[in-house]
mmCIF file of C-alpha atoms and ligand atoms in Angstrom:
data_model
loop_
_atom_site.group_PDB
_atom_site.id
_atom_site.type_symbol
_atom_site.label_atom_id
_atom_site.label_comp_id
_atom_site.label_asym_id
_atom_site.label_seq_id
_atom_site.Cartn_x
_atom_site.Cartn_y
_atom_site.Cartn_z
ATOM 1 C CA MET A 54 35.397 -53.903 -4.112
ATOM 2 C CA SER A 55 35.918 -55.522 -0.660
ATOM 3 C CA LEU A 56 38.708 -54.585 1.724
ATOM 4 C CA PRO A 57 40.848 -57.157 3.481
ATOM 5 C CA GLU A 58 39.848 -57.530 7.218
ATOM 6 C CA SER A 59 43.380 -56.668 8.480
ATOM 7 C CA SER A 60 44.526 -53.834 5.955
ATOM 8 C CA THR A 61 44.872 -50.238 6.800
ATOM 9 C CA THR A 62 43.199 -48.059 4.376
ATOM 10 C CA ILE A 63 44.804 -44.494 3.785
ATOM 11 C CA LEU A 64 43.093 -41.792 1.757
ATOM 12 C CA GLY A 65 46.093 -39.484 0.304
ATOM 13 C CA ILE A 66 45.921 -35.996 -0.715
ATOM 14 C CA GLU A 67 48.536 -34.116 -2.845
ATOM 15 C CA THR A 68 48.067 -30.430 -3.991
ATOM 16 C CA SER A 69 51.739 -29.152 -3.562
ATOM 17 C CA CYS A 70 52.071 -27.646 -7.087
ATOM 18 C CA ASP A 71 49.835 -28.042 -10.200
ATOM 19 C CA GLU A 72 48.138 -31.532 -9.728
ATOM 20 C CA THR A 73 45.111 -32.172 -7.540
ATOM 21 C CA SER A 74 45.440 -35.687 -6.786
ATOM 22 C CA ALA A 75 43.741 -38.197 -4.326
ATOM 23 C CA ALA A 76 44.222 -42.032 -3.794
ATOM 24 C CA VAL A 77 43.403 -44.777 -1.591
ATOM 25 C CA VAL A 78 46.277 -47.109 -0.842
ATOM 26 C CA LEU A 79 46.286 -50.102 1.615
ATOM 27 C CA ASP A 80 49.170 -51.193 3.617
ATOM 28 C CA GLY A 81 51.236 -48.802 1.906
ATOM 29 C CA ARG A 82 51.473 -50.784 -1.425
ATOM 30 C CA ASP A 83 48.323 -51.692 -2.731
ATOM 31 C CA VAL A 84 46.902 -48.810 -4.789
ATOM 32 C CA ARG A 85 43.157 -49.135 -5.169
ATOM 33 C CA SER A 86 42.547 -45.895 -6.940
ATOM 34 C CA SER A 87 44.869 -42.817 -7.638
ATOM 35 C CA ALA A 88 42.914 -39.972 -9.403
ATOM 36 C CA VAL A 89 44.773 -36.698 -10.891
ATOM 37 C CA SER A 90 43.537 -33.607 -12.145
ATOM 38 C CA SER A 91 46.303 -32.123 -14.188
ATOM 39 C CA GLN A 92 46.256 -28.495 -14.477
ATOM 40 C CA VAL A 93 48.722 -28.415 -17.552
ATOM 41 C CA ALA A 94 46.178 -26.753 -19.723
ATOM 42 C CA LEU A 95 45.587 -23.932 -17.539
ATOM 43 C CA HIS A 96 49.346 -22.910 -17.187
ATOM 44 C CA ALA A 97 50.338 -23.889 -20.837
ATOM 45 C CA ARG A 98 49.913 -20.245 -22.176
ATOM 46 C CA TYR A 99 52.261 -18.903 -19.388
ATOM 47 C CA GLY A 100 55.105 -21.206 -19.691
ATOM 48 C CA GLY A 101 55.154 -22.244 -16.065
ATOM 49 C CA VAL A 102 52.696 -22.722 -12.939
ATOM 50 C CA VAL A 103 51.014 -19.872 -11.923
ATOM 51 C CA PRO A 104 50.571 -19.874 -8.276
ATOM 52 C CA GLU A 105 47.275 -18.019 -8.127
ATOM 53 C CA ILE A 106 45.791 -20.060 -10.890
ATOM 54 C CA ALA A 107 47.129 -23.373 -9.448
ATOM 55 C CA ALA A 108 45.456 -22.421 -5.945
ATOM 56 C CA ARG A 109 42.163 -21.521 -7.277
ATOM 57 C CA ALA A 110 41.901 -24.826 -9.391
ATOM 58 C CA HIS A 111 42.887 -26.942 -6.296
ATOM 59 C CA ILE A 112 39.845 -25.411 -4.635
ATOM 60 C CA GLU A 113 37.476 -26.391 -7.430
ATOM 61 C CA GLN A 114 39.054 -29.927 -8.034
ATOM 62 C CA VAL A 115 39.975 -31.237 -4.412
ATOM 63 C CA VAL A 116 36.454 -32.373 -3.401
ATOM 64 C CA PRO A 117 35.568 -33.879 -6.774
ATOM 65 C CA ILE A 118 39.016 -35.744 -6.888
ATOM 66 C CA ILE A 119 38.673 -37.195 -3.307
ATOM 67 C CA GLU A 120 35.115 -38.478 -4.194
ATOM 68 C CA GLU A 121 36.531 -39.984 -7.448
ATOM 69 C CA ALA A 122 39.237 -41.828 -5.627
ATOM 70 C CA LEU A 123 36.933 -43.132 -3.152
ATOM 71 C CA ALA A 124 34.439 -44.194 -5.769
ATOM 72 C CA ARG A 125 37.052 -45.749 -8.054
ATOM 73 C CA ALA A 126 38.483 -47.749 -4.888
ATOM 74 C CA GLY A 127 34.656 -48.803 -4.054
ATOM 75 C CA VAL A 128 35.262 -47.655 -0.661
ATOM 76 C CA SER A 129 33.391 -44.875 1.611
ATOM 77 C CA TYR A 130 34.567 -42.428 4.083
ATOM 78 C CA ASP A 131 34.008 -44.728 6.937
ATOM 79 C CA ASP A 132 36.416 -47.271 5.354
ATOM 80 C CA ILE A 133 39.201 -44.773 5.646
ATOM 81 C CA ASP A 134 41.644 -45.498 8.747
ATOM 82 C CA ALA A 135 43.672 -42.212 8.285
ATOM 83 C CA ILE A 136 44.062 -39.344 6.075
ATOM 84 C CA ALA A 137 47.439 -38.485 4.588
ATOM 85 C CA VAL A 138 48.399 -35.023 2.994
ATOM 86 C CA THR A 139 51.475 -33.261 1.575
ATOM 87 C CA ASP A 140 52.226 -30.578 3.868
ATOM 88 C CA GLY A 141 55.408 -29.229 2.021
ATOM 89 C CA PRO A 142 57.477 -28.307 0.202
ATOM 90 C CA GLY A 143 55.490 -26.756 -2.421
ATOM 91 C CA LEU A 144 53.518 -23.489 -3.246
ATOM 92 C CA VAL A 145 52.059 -22.372 -0.196
ATOM 93 C CA GLY A 146 48.327 -21.409 -1.755
ATOM 94 C CA SER A 147 48.327 -24.756 -3.481
ATOM 95 C CA LEU A 148 49.531 -27.070 -0.275
ATOM 96 C CA LEU A 149 46.929 -24.788 1.993
ATOM 97 C CA ILE A 150 43.954 -26.342 -0.334
ATOM 98 C CA GLY A 151 45.006 -29.931 0.489
ATOM 99 C CA VAL A 152 45.869 -29.436 3.917
ATOM 100 C CA THR A 153 42.776 -27.963 4.875
ATOM 101 C CA ALA A 154 40.753 -30.580 3.024
ATOM 102 C CA ALA A 155 42.607 -32.988 4.938
ATOM 103 C CA LYS A 156 42.111 -31.309 8.387
ATOM 104 C CA THR A 157 38.330 -30.864 7.511
ATOM 105 C CA LEU A 158 37.885 -34.415 6.910
ATOM 106 C CA ALA A 159 39.998 -35.710 9.872
ATOM 107 C CA LEU A 160 37.910 -33.371 12.036
ATOM 108 C CA ALA A 161 34.382 -34.520 10.446
ATOM 109 C CA LEU A 162 35.320 -38.198 10.359
ATOM 110 C CA GLU A 163 37.344 -38.239 13.739
ATOM 111 C CA LYS A 164 40.304 -40.041 11.684
ATOM 112 C CA PRO A 165 43.975 -39.556 12.247
ATOM 113 C CA LEU A 166 45.782 -36.925 10.081
ATOM 114 C CA VAL A 167 49.279 -37.845 8.792
ATOM 115 C CA ALA A 168 51.475 -34.833 7.385
ATOM 116 C CA VAL A 169 53.867 -36.243 4.651
ATOM 117 C CA ASP A 170 56.725 -34.627 2.949
ATOM 118 C CA HIS A 171 56.579 -34.480 -0.699
ATOM 119 C CA ILE A 172 60.128 -35.296 -1.669
ATOM 120 C CA GLN A 173 60.119 -38.295 0.764
ATOM 121 C CA ALA A 174 56.931 -39.356 -0.843
ATOM 122 C CA HIS A 175 58.680 -39.392 -4.242
ATOM 123 C CA CYS A 176 61.185 -42.192 -2.876
ATOM 124 C CA THR A 177 58.560 -43.967 -1.593
ATOM 125 C CA SER A 178 56.712 -44.110 -4.978
ATOM 126 C CA ALA A 179 59.659 -46.108 -6.167
ATOM 127 C CA ALA A 180 58.804 -48.650 -3.474
ATOM 128 C CA LEU A 181 55.321 -49.190 -4.921
ATOM 129 C CA SER A 182 57.179 -51.267 -7.883
ATOM 130 C CA ALA A 183 59.516 -53.241 -5.754
ATOM 131 C CA SER A 184 58.346 -56.730 -4.567
ATOM 132 C CA ALA A 185 59.883 -56.365 -1.256
ATOM 133 C CA PRO A 186 61.044 -53.169 0.692
ATOM 134 C CA PRO A 187 64.253 -52.077 -1.047
ATOM 135 C CA TRP A 188 65.968 -50.239 1.748
ATOM 136 C CA PRO A 189 68.551 -49.430 2.562
ATOM 137 C CA ALA A 190 68.752 -47.705 -0.897
ATOM 138 C CA ILE A 191 70.533 -44.805 -2.785
ATOM 139 C CA ALA A 192 67.572 -42.431 -3.860
ATOM 140 C CA LEU A 193 67.506 -40.063 -6.513
ATOM 141 C CA VAL A 194 64.872 -37.568 -6.474
ATOM 142 C CA VAL A 195 64.608 -35.503 -9.785
ATOM 143 C CA SER A 196 61.704 -33.503 -10.138
ATOM 144 C CA GLY A 197 60.713 -29.782 -11.202
ATOM 145 C CA GLY A 198 61.388 -28.372 -7.777
ATOM 146 C CA HIS A 199 64.476 -30.714 -6.666
ATOM 147 C CA THR A 200 67.459 -32.815 -7.711
ATOM 148 C CA SER A 201 68.737 -34.774 -4.631
ATOM 149 C CA LEU A 202 70.598 -37.952 -3.624
ATOM 150 C CA TYR A 203 69.533 -39.426 -0.251
ATOM 151 C CA LEU A 204 70.830 -42.484 1.640
ATOM 152 C CA VAL A 205 67.558 -43.972 2.960
ATOM 153 C CA ARG A 206 68.193 -46.450 5.718
ATOM 154 C CA ASP A 207 64.271 -47.079 5.662
ATOM 155 C CA LEU A 208 61.576 -44.771 5.186
ATOM 156 C CA LEU A 209 61.679 -42.938 8.314
ATOM 157 C CA ASP A 210 65.659 -42.680 8.258
ATOM 158 C CA SER A 211 67.408 -40.865 5.714
ATOM 159 C CA GLU A 212 70.426 -38.525 5.084
ATOM 160 C CA LEU A 213 70.957 -35.977 2.451
ATOM 161 C CA LEU A 214 74.183 -36.986 0.268
ATOM 162 C CA GLY A 215 73.709 -34.294 -2.144
ATOM 163 C CA GLN A 216 71.752 -31.990 -4.297
ATOM 164 C CA THR A 217 71.667 -29.409 -7.037
ATOM 165 C CA ILE A 218 73.374 -26.256 -6.096
ATOM 166 C CA ASP A 219 71.170 -24.224 -8.336
ATOM 167 C CA ASP A 220 68.319 -25.329 -11.040
ATOM 168 C CA ALA A 221 66.444 -28.732 -10.670
ATOM 169 C CA ALA A 222 66.567 -31.170 -13.586
ATOM 170 C CA GLY A 223 63.079 -30.504 -14.520
ATOM 171 C CA GLU A 224 63.357 -26.844 -14.494
ATOM 172 C CA ALA A 225 66.474 -27.243 -16.994
ATOM 173 C CA PHE A 226 64.279 -29.338 -19.042
ATOM 174 C CA ASP A 227 61.131 -26.979 -18.779
ATOM 175 C CA LYS A 228 63.433 -23.792 -19.794
ATOM 176 C CA VAL A 229 65.297 -25.519 -22.752
ATOM 177 C CA ALA A 230 62.038 -26.808 -24.099
ATOM 178 C CA ALA A 231 61.030 -23.096 -23.851
ATOM 179 C CA MET A 232 64.195 -22.121 -25.998
ATOM 180 C CA LEU A 233 63.422 -24.719 -28.337
ATOM 181 C CA ASP A 234 59.599 -23.669 -28.605
ATOM 182 C CA LEU A 235 58.606 -27.436 -27.433
ATOM 183 C CA GLY A 236 55.808 -26.327 -25.450
ATOM 184 C CA TYR A 237 55.109 -26.631 -21.826
ATOM 185 C CA PRO A 238 55.443 -28.902 -19.692
ATOM 186 C CA GLY A 239 59.035 -29.596 -21.179
ATOM 187 C CA GLY A 240 60.472 -32.599 -20.014
ATOM 188 C CA PRO A 241 58.040 -35.039 -21.882
ATOM 189 C CA ALA A 242 58.391 -32.779 -24.992
ATOM 190 C CA ILE A 243 62.294 -32.930 -24.839
ATOM 191 C CA ASP A 244 61.952 -36.674 -24.128
ATOM 192 C CA ARG A 245 59.927 -37.176 -27.190
ATOM 193 C CA VAL A 246 61.682 -34.837 -29.764
ATOM 194 C CA ALA A 247 65.271 -36.270 -28.499
ATOM 195 C CA ALA A 248 64.332 -39.544 -29.610
ATOM 196 C CA ASN A 249 64.827 -38.644 -33.115
ATOM 197 C CA GLY A 250 68.160 -36.600 -32.370
ATOM 198 C CA ASN A 251 71.903 -37.554 -32.088
ATOM 199 C CA PRO A 252 72.915 -37.286 -28.339
ATOM 200 C CA ARG A 253 76.614 -36.962 -29.462
ATOM 201 C CA ALA A 254 75.929 -34.171 -31.840
ATOM 202 C CA VAL A 255 76.842 -31.168 -29.374
ATOM 203 C CA ARG A 256 79.164 -31.739 -26.470
ATOM 204 C CA PHE A 257 77.254 -29.613 -23.753
ATOM 205 C CA PRO A 258 79.189 -29.291 -20.340
ATOM 206 C CA ARG A 259 78.740 -31.878 -17.691
ATOM 207 C CA ALA A 260 79.167 -29.798 -14.550
ATOM 208 C CA LEU A 261 80.574 -31.100 -11.338
ATOM 209 C CA LEU A 262 81.148 -34.505 -12.774
ATOM 210 C CA ASP A 263 84.535 -34.578 -11.603
ATOM 211 C CA LYS A 264 84.234 -33.153 -8.395
ATOM 212 C CA PRO A 265 84.436 -35.636 -5.265
ATOM 213 C CA ASN A 266 80.864 -34.408 -4.111
ATOM 214 C CA LEU A 267 77.684 -35.619 -5.021
ATOM 215 C CA ASP A 268 76.213 -32.403 -5.882
ATOM 216 C CA PHE A 269 74.771 -31.375 -9.219
ATOM 217 C CA SER A 270 74.733 -27.946 -11.369
ATOM 218 C CA PHE A 271 72.382 -27.521 -14.434
ATOM 219 C CA SER A 272 72.314 -23.739 -14.677
ATOM 220 C CA GLY A 273 75.649 -23.492 -16.828
ATOM 221 C CA LEU A 274 74.330 -26.431 -19.094
ATOM 222 C CA LYS A 275 71.034 -24.295 -19.666
ATOM 223 C CA THR A 276 73.197 -21.244 -20.739
ATOM 224 C CA ALA A 277 75.411 -23.429 -22.992
ATOM 225 C CA VAL A 278 72.078 -24.487 -24.640
ATOM 226 C CA LEU A 279 70.942 -21.054 -25.009
ATOM 227 C CA TYR A 280 74.440 -19.769 -26.506
ATOM 228 C CA HIS A 281 74.510 -22.777 -28.743
ATOM 229 C CA VAL A 282 70.912 -22.136 -30.336
ATOM 230 C CA PHE A 283 70.922 -18.096 -30.163
ATOM 231 C CA GLY A 284 74.791 -17.224 -30.084
ATOM 232 C CA ALA A 285 76.707 -16.196 -27.326
ATOM 233 C CA GLY A 286 75.385 -13.401 -25.179
ATOM 234 C CA LYS A 287 72.169 -13.564 -26.809
ATOM 235 C CA LYS A 288 68.629 -13.992 -25.130
ATOM 236 C CA TYR A 289 65.656 -16.284 -26.372
ATOM 237 C CA GLY A 290 64.606 -15.592 -29.770
ATOM 238 C CA SER A 291 63.025 -17.719 -32.704
ATOM 239 C CA VAL A 292 64.256 -21.115 -33.312
ATOM 240 C CA ALA A 293 62.953 -20.742 -37.083
ATOM 241 C CA HIS A 294 66.809 -21.023 -38.344
ATOM 242 C CA LEU A 295 66.825 -24.568 -37.075
ATOM 243 C CA SER A 296 65.723 -27.634 -38.758
ATOM 244 C CA ASP A 297 63.577 -30.035 -36.980
ATOM 245 C CA GLY A 298 66.621 -32.284 -37.010
ATOM 246 C CA GLN A 299 68.796 -29.859 -35.590
ATOM 247 C CA VAL A 300 66.179 -29.391 -32.774
ATOM 248 C CA SER A 301 66.158 -32.791 -32.063
ATOM 249 C CA ASP A 302 70.139 -33.163 -31.951
ATOM 250 C CA VAL A 303 70.184 -30.017 -29.378
ATOM 251 C CA ALA A 304 67.443 -31.657 -27.358
ATOM 252 C CA ALA A 305 68.984 -35.276 -27.462
ATOM 253 C CA SER A 306 72.545 -33.533 -26.681
ATOM 254 C CA PHE A 307 71.304 -31.487 -23.554
ATOM 255 C CA GLN A 308 69.351 -34.365 -22.333
ATOM 256 C CA ALA A 309 72.550 -36.593 -22.551
ATOM 257 C CA ALA A 310 74.539 -33.963 -20.511
ATOM 258 C CA LEU A 311 71.678 -33.823 -17.844
ATOM 259 C CA VAL A 312 71.692 -37.531 -17.565
ATOM 260 C CA GLU A 313 75.277 -38.399 -17.405
ATOM 261 C CA PRO A 314 75.831 -36.746 -14.075
ATOM 262 C CA LEU A 315 72.658 -37.937 -12.382
ATOM 263 C CA VAL A 316 73.660 -41.365 -13.292
ATOM 264 C CA ARG A 317 77.493 -41.226 -12.615
ATOM 265 C CA LYS A 318 76.659 -39.886 -9.106
ATOM 266 C CA THR A 319 74.037 -42.094 -8.265
ATOM 267 C CA ILE A 320 76.460 -45.069 -9.056
ATOM 268 C CA ARG A 321 79.009 -43.192 -7.200
ATOM 269 C CA ALA A 322 76.901 -42.778 -3.896
ATOM 270 C CA ALA A 323 75.949 -46.322 -4.005
ATOM 271 C CA THR A 324 79.614 -47.561 -3.983
ATOM 272 C CA GLU A 325 80.683 -45.216 -1.435
ATOM 273 C CA GLN A 326 77.843 -45.992 0.874
ATOM 274 C CA ASN A 327 77.896 -49.761 0.181
ATOM 275 C CA VAL A 328 74.482 -49.891 -0.654
ATOM 276 C CA ALA A 329 72.896 -52.391 -3.238
ATOM 277 C CA ASN A 330 69.676 -50.994 -3.988
ATOM 278 C CA VAL A 331 68.921 -47.546 -6.145
ATOM 279 C CA VAL A 332 65.391 -46.140 -6.102
ATOM 280 C CA VAL A 333 64.441 -43.262 -8.379
ATOM 281 C CA GLY A 334 61.588 -40.793 -8.160
ATOM 282 C CA GLY A 335 60.241 -37.518 -9.159
ATOM 283 C CA GLY A 336 58.538 -36.388 -12.625
ATOM 284 C CA VAL A 337 62.169 -36.349 -14.242
ATOM 285 C CA ALA A 338 62.270 -40.091 -13.359
ATOM 286 C CA ALA A 339 60.000 -40.572 -16.379
ATOM 287 C CA ASN A 340 62.531 -39.745 -18.759
ATOM 288 C CA SER A 341 63.314 -42.544 -21.350
ATOM 289 C CA ALA A 342 67.007 -41.605 -21.432
ATOM 290 C CA LEU A 343 67.328 -41.641 -17.707
ATOM 291 C CA ARG A 344 65.847 -44.895 -17.170
ATOM 292 C CA SER A 345 67.722 -46.712 -20.029
ATOM 293 C CA SER A 346 70.964 -45.038 -18.936
ATOM 294 C CA LEU A 347 70.330 -46.071 -15.031
ATOM 295 C CA LYS A 348 69.224 -49.425 -16.356
ATOM 296 C CA GLN A 349 72.621 -49.978 -17.992
ATOM 297 C CA ALA A 350 74.585 -48.702 -15.195
ATOM 298 C CA CYS A 351 73.199 -50.366 -12.327
ATOM 299 C CA GLY A 352 73.305 -53.555 -14.278
ATOM 300 C CA ASP A 353 76.889 -52.958 -14.808
ATOM 301 C CA ALA A 354 77.571 -52.052 -11.047
ATOM 302 C CA GLY A 355 75.424 -55.006 -10.062
ATOM 303 C CA LEU A 356 73.061 -52.704 -8.181
ATOM 304 C CA SER A 357 69.155 -53.251 -8.086
ATOM 305 C CA LEU A 358 67.366 -50.473 -9.828
ATOM 306 C CA HIS A 359 63.685 -49.549 -8.619
ATOM 307 C CA LEU A 360 62.229 -47.279 -10.972
ATOM 308 C CA THR A 361 59.159 -45.338 -10.090
ATOM 309 C CA PRO A 362 56.137 -46.657 -12.144
ATOM 310 C CA SER A 363 55.660 -44.190 -15.045
ATOM 311 C CA GLU A 364 52.314 -43.234 -13.691
ATOM 312 C CA TYR A 365 53.599 -42.164 -10.271
ATOM 313 C CA CYS A 366 56.785 -40.444 -11.253
ATOM 314 C CA THR A 367 54.927 -37.041 -11.557
ATOM 315 C CA ASP A 368 52.904 -35.667 -8.725
ATOM 316 C CA ASN A 369 50.498 -38.043 -7.270
ATOM 317 C CA ALA A 370 48.631 -38.847 -4.215
ATOM 318 C CA ALA A 371 49.232 -42.632 -4.134
ATOM 319 C CA MET A 372 52.717 -41.817 -3.045
ATOM 320 C CA VAL A 373 51.426 -39.720 -0.103
ATOM 321 C CA ALA A 374 49.164 -42.288 0.995
ATOM 322 C CA ALA A 375 51.786 -45.155 0.620
ATOM 323 C CA LEU A 376 54.138 -42.924 3.006
ATOM 324 C CA GLY A 377 51.441 -42.101 5.120
ATOM 325 C CA PHE A 378 50.800 -45.769 6.020
ATOM 326 C CA HIS A 379 54.472 -46.002 7.382
ATOM 327 C CA LEU A 380 54.013 -42.700 9.304
ATOM 328 C CA LEU A 381 50.868 -43.602 10.814
ATOM 329 C CA ARG A 382 52.300 -46.953 11.844
ATOM 330 C CA ALA A 383 55.178 -45.129 13.435
ATOM 331 C CA GLY A 384 52.844 -43.038 15.398
ATOM 332 C CA CYS A 385 53.700 -39.740 13.447
ATOM 333 C CA ILE A 386 50.157 -38.272 13.718
ATOM 334 C CA ALA A 387 49.574 -34.500 13.021
ATOM 335 C CA ASP A 388 47.107 -32.356 14.771
ATOM 336 C CA LEU A 389 44.600 -30.177 13.423
ATOM 337 C CA THR A 390 46.992 -27.076 13.786
ATOM 338 C CA LEU A 391 48.887 -28.301 10.860
ATOM 339 C CA GLU A 392 49.998 -25.332 8.500
ATOM 340 C CA PRO A 393 51.637 -25.930 5.136
ATOM 341 C CA ARG A 394 55.404 -25.664 4.973
ATOM 342 C CA ALA A 395 55.783 -22.699 2.525
ATOM 343 C CA GLY A 396 58.178 -22.223 -0.223
ATOM 344 C CA LEU A 397 60.435 -24.276 -2.393
ATOM 345 C CA LEU A 398 63.117 -24.634 0.409
ATOM 346 C CA ARG A 399 65.474 -27.310 -0.206
ATOM 347 C CA PRO A 400 65.966 -29.629 2.477
ATOM 348 C CA LYS A 401 69.014 -29.020 4.849
ATOM 349 C CA ARG A 402 72.327 -30.571 4.194
ATOM 350 C CA ARG A 403 74.009 -33.548 5.879
ATOM 351 C CA LYS A 404 73.363 -36.064 8.656
ATOM 352 C CA SER A 405 69.750 -35.308 9.750
ATOM 353 C CA ARG A 406 68.045 -38.339 10.991
ATOM 354 C CA THR A 407 64.622 -37.413 10.847
ATOM 355 C CA GLN A 408 61.209 -39.080 12.577
ATOM 356 C CA THR A 409 58.528 -37.306 10.599
ATOM 357 C CA LYS A 410 60.344 -34.975 8.190
ATOM 358 C CA TRP A 411 63.088 -35.185 5.718
ATOM 359 C CA GLY A 412 65.800 -32.881 6.316
ATOM 360 C CA ALA A 413 63.807 -31.227 9.155
HETATM 361 O O1 KG4 B 285 57.406 -34.307 -9.638
HETATM 362 P P1 KG4 B 285 56.862 -33.539 -10.678
HETATM 363 O O2 KG4 B 285 55.589 -33.842 -10.938
HETATM 364 O O3 KG4 B 285 56.812 -32.038 -9.647
HETATM 365 C C1 KG4 B 285 57.600 -31.469 -8.793
HETATM 366 O O4 KG4 B 285 57.507 -31.973 -7.633
HETATM 367 O O5 KG4 B 285 58.298 -30.547 -9.249
HETATM 368 O O6 KG4 B 285 57.752 -32.886 -11.669
HETATM 369 C C2 KG4 B 285 57.854 -32.128 -12.726
HETATM 370 C C3 KG4 B 285 58.713 -32.157 -13.689
HETATM 371 C C4 KG4 B 285 58.645 -30.894 -14.794
HETATM 372 O O7 KG4 B 285 59.722 -30.325 -14.761
HETATM 373 C C5 KG4 B 285 58.484 -31.747 -16.058
HETATM 374 O O8 KG4 B 285 59.197 -31.268 -17.008
HETATM 375 C C6 KG4 B 285 59.213 -33.177 -15.578
HETATM 376 O O9 KG4 B 285 59.005 -33.294 -14.121
HETATM 377 N N1 KG4 B 285 58.940 -34.225 -16.562
HETATM 378 C C7 KG4 B 285 59.860 -34.925 -17.297
HETATM 379 C C8 KG4 B 285 59.270 -35.877 -18.012
HETATM 380 N N2 KG4 B 285 57.938 -35.827 -17.585
HETATM 381 C C9 KG4 B 285 57.948 -34.918 -16.401
HETATM 382 N N3 KG4 B 285 61.349 -34.425 -17.548
HETATM 383 C C10 KG4 B 285 61.964 -35.346 -18.443
HETATM 384 N N4 KG4 B 285 61.293 -36.433 -19.190
HETATM 385 C C11 KG4 B 285 60.098 -36.562 -18.892
HETATM 386 N N5 KG4 B 285 59.619 -37.840 -19.731
HETATM 387 ZN ZN1 ZN B 286 57.019 -33.812 -7.269
#
C-alpha cells in the first residue's frame, strides 16, 4: 500500500488495561490498520482484570502487535513519522509496557514521541466517523473506568462538566452481569440478553437525574439490582431461581435505568452550552440501547450525534494515533523520560484548559 506524499503517518500504541493494540493512522483520520490482542480469555475466570496477568500478556504481545499493525498497513518503521502512546490513566504495570515500547522505538528510529491521554483518545475516536471535525461538541465518555461529560472546544481544549461520583457505567455493567451469572465482560452480555427483556419490567432508580448538576451515580442502581435479585441486605448468590425471561427483564430494566441519566444529561449539557454536536466514546458506547436512545434524543433536540464506530469503542490504538497526530501538529512532543501516569485517577473537575492532557 503506498502512502500519500504529504501525509503524516502515526504509529499508535495502547496498553492501558487489558487490550494490547497498535495502529497506523494517517493525518489523524485515515486508519490504515488497527490490531488488537484482547486478554478477555485470560481474565474471564477471575471475573475482572488481574493487573499482573495483564502486564505479563502485554510484554508477550506488544512487539507482535506492532509488527502486525505495520504489516497490515503495508508500511515499514521508516515510513512512520511519530510514535503515539497512551501514558495514562490506566493500570501502571500495563501502561509501562506500551510506554517502554514506544520510548524504545522513538530512540532507535529517532522519531518524535507523543504522549496521549486515554480518555481524550476515546473522544477522538468519535471523530473517526465524522465527515468533518465535530468540534465544539459535548463528549460523553463511558468506559469501564470513566463516565464523564466534557465540553470539547477542539481536541486540545476541553472542560470537564460532570462525571460519576462513584462507579463507572462499564463497572456497573460488569458487576450486574456477574450478579446475573452472565459472564465477563459484562457489558456485551447484558446488551445481548436485554434484547429479549422488557425494560419496564422493574423500575430501578435513576440517581441524580433531577439534580441540576451533570454528575452521575451508579452504585445505588447496582445495589438495587442486587436486592431485587437476591433480597434486601443479601450478597451474591445463585440466580437459579430466575427464569431466562426474568434475567432478561432485569438486564433490560437495569440497562434502561443506566442509559436514561446518560442520555438526559448529555442533552442537557449540549443545551446549556449551546453546542450542536454530541460525540460518544468508550467501551459502553458500543451498547445498543445507549446508541438508539441517543439517536432518538439527539434527533428530537436537533443535535448532530457522532457515535464512535463500534470497532473503536473499546480500547484501541487507532484513537491513540489519531489524537497523537493533532498533538504532534501542536508541538506536544514528549521526551524519553516519559513515565506512565499511574492509577485510575479521575480527571480533576472544572475549567481546566489544557494543552497536552485533559484535566491535568
Ligand atoms: O473503553 P474500554 O474498553 O476500557 C476502559 O477504558 O475502561 O471499556 C470497557 C468496558 C467494560 O466495562 C465493558 O463491559 C463495557 O466497556 N462494554 C459494554 C459493551 N461493550 C463493552 N457495556 C455495555 N454494552 C456493550 N455492548
Ligand atoms: Zn478505555
